Amino acid sequence: MTTTRTPGFWADFARTHWETSPAHFPALLAPVLFPLDELFDAVTRMPPERMSGDRYWVSTTGRPASRDEFTTVPLDAHAPVVNDGDFAGFFRRATAEFPDRRIGINLHHLEKASPALWFRFRELVQAINTAVGAYPSDNWDIDTFIGTYKVSPLGIHKDNAGVFVTGLSGRRSYYLWPEDHFRPGDAALRTLDLDELKPHLDQAMRFDLEPGDLLYWPSSHWHLICSDGEPSVVLSVSAYFGKALSAVIGNQVRNLLAGCLGEDNDQDSYEIGSDANEPPAALAKAHRLTMQAAQGGQISDALQQYWIRFLSADGMHALPPDTAARLVTDRPIRVDSRYPIHFMRSAAGGLIVSANGVAITVATRHHAALEAMLQRLNTGTETSLAELIHQHARAPVTAEEVTSLVGLLNQCHAFRSAGDG
Ligand SMILES: [Fe+2]
């Protein structure tokens, strides 16, 4: 059977399809990329803060024919909860809450509730990055679509992303069109009426997605998602492009300045001085701090941190640390050598260490000793905190310094067990 691990599989994909043409790989991830019950568990444990793209749509009619015939309802009141038991239980409740209506849920950043899901996708993402020879500039994003809609409430649309979607439950049909098929403002982009869309559907590339299949389409392609109206659940991982360099660098400078000036640095007014051409004191101070940050290496450090976070997550959004995790001294620990800890010396003097998208700056003067320890960890050899202290806590490096760094790495999920997903 063809698998994503077949040598050359992703190299062939990158040559033939990446940002060029859609591809459908039936049963490539069969039975499924991630167990449905574990996804249900993740969805019900998502933290209460929602992303702007997290939505629960409900149709206002039994047969919605336009985007306007879908409304959104609060996720907190209606999204899957533990008491539903599973997705089947959730769909039963949704049918009772919204009888004769079509529903759809889109949730992002599932890594906030499931490191296992994040690592499962990372395997795929790393293989693709390697084959393509590049990272998407605006990160890889994992999301899920859960619903009973016959036609996606998003209608025919295009994203600035190359999308991989895999089925977990139920069936869906994906209609894809190349970029030049529709013009912005085309009436077809507003309707969900399949009769009206028929001439376009007849010209589309259609792919029927079953659980375990993988479907890809490039960022250039318009898409419409349909189903028979039975419940279905899919997972997507999307490579978002087009991050503005000015935003990347601007954010680094903004964060640094906020650190110097305090987050609450809003100015109500600027005083007019004796020389109106002279910038006011507040602006001059902000400028001086920016220059100091450039000359002192802080801006360079921030950029290095940005990049090392990117590398240590293979371009995915950071895996949130588990700040409650505590390391037992004798517990065996091992870094998965596919996902090494990244580190570099900071221009301002410390050591920047990053695992799974989270960077820590360690204030140390013993770079070489700590780097030797990190290199040893990156070989993937099993060790323990006790052993690391024994081998690397030699004067001037203290056991506390080793314990602190290894503890932080543990909170950043740097150590994986054989049974981890
Ligand atoms: Fe889309």
Tab-separated table of N, CA, C and O in Angstrom, residues 4 44 70 153 182 207 335 365 389 417:
chain	number	residue	atom	x	y	z
A	4	THR	N	2.466	7.572	3.286
A	4	THR	CA	3.215	8.832	3.256
A	4	THR	C	4.685	8.590	3.573
A	4	THR	O	5.504	9.466	3.405
A	44	THR	N	-13.900	19.059	23.105
A	44	THR	CA	-14.627	19.396	24.337
A	44	THR	C	-13.704	20.002	25.396
A	44	THR	O	-14.188	20.535	26.391
A	70	PHE	N	-27.624	31.368	6.656
A	70	PHE	CA	-26.932	30.782	7.805
A	70	PHE	C	-26.666	31.901	8.810
A	70	PHE	O	-26.327	33.018	8.428
A	153	PRO	N	-21.547	26.634	4.402
A	153	PRO	CA	-22.009	28.025	4.511
A	153	PRO	C	-21.003	29.020	3.948
A	153	PRO	O	-21.359	30.177	3.686
A	182	PHE	N	-13.506	31.764	-11.854
A	182	PHE	CA	-14.442	32.779	-11.342
A	182	PHE	C	-13.749	34.137	-11.275
A	182	PHE	O	-12.540	34.222	-11.055
A	207	PHE	N	-13.999	15.611	-6.031
A	207	PHE	CA	-13.339	14.538	-5.279
A	207	PHE	C	-14.239	14.162	-4.109
A	207	PHE	O	-14.648	15.026	-3.330
A	335	VAL	N	14.434	12.861	23.770
A	335	VAL	CA	13.983	13.780	22.718
A	335	VAL	C	13.774	12.950	21.458
A	335	VAL	O	14.604	12.104	21.121
A	365	ARG	N	26.156	32.210	31.560
A	365	ARG	CA	27.485	32.498	31.021
A	365	ARG	C	28.199	31.183	30.678
A	365	ARG	O	29.363	31.147	30.401
A	389	ILE	N	22.137	15.844	35.363
A	389	ILE	CA	22.793	16.612	36.434
A	389	ILE	C	24.175	16.017	36.697
A	389	ILE	O	25.179	16.734	36.792
A	417	SER	N	7.423	10.140	24.829
A	417	SER	CA	7.497	8.720	25.171
A	417	SER	C	7.141	7.897	23.948
A	417	SER	O	6.504	8.392	23.020
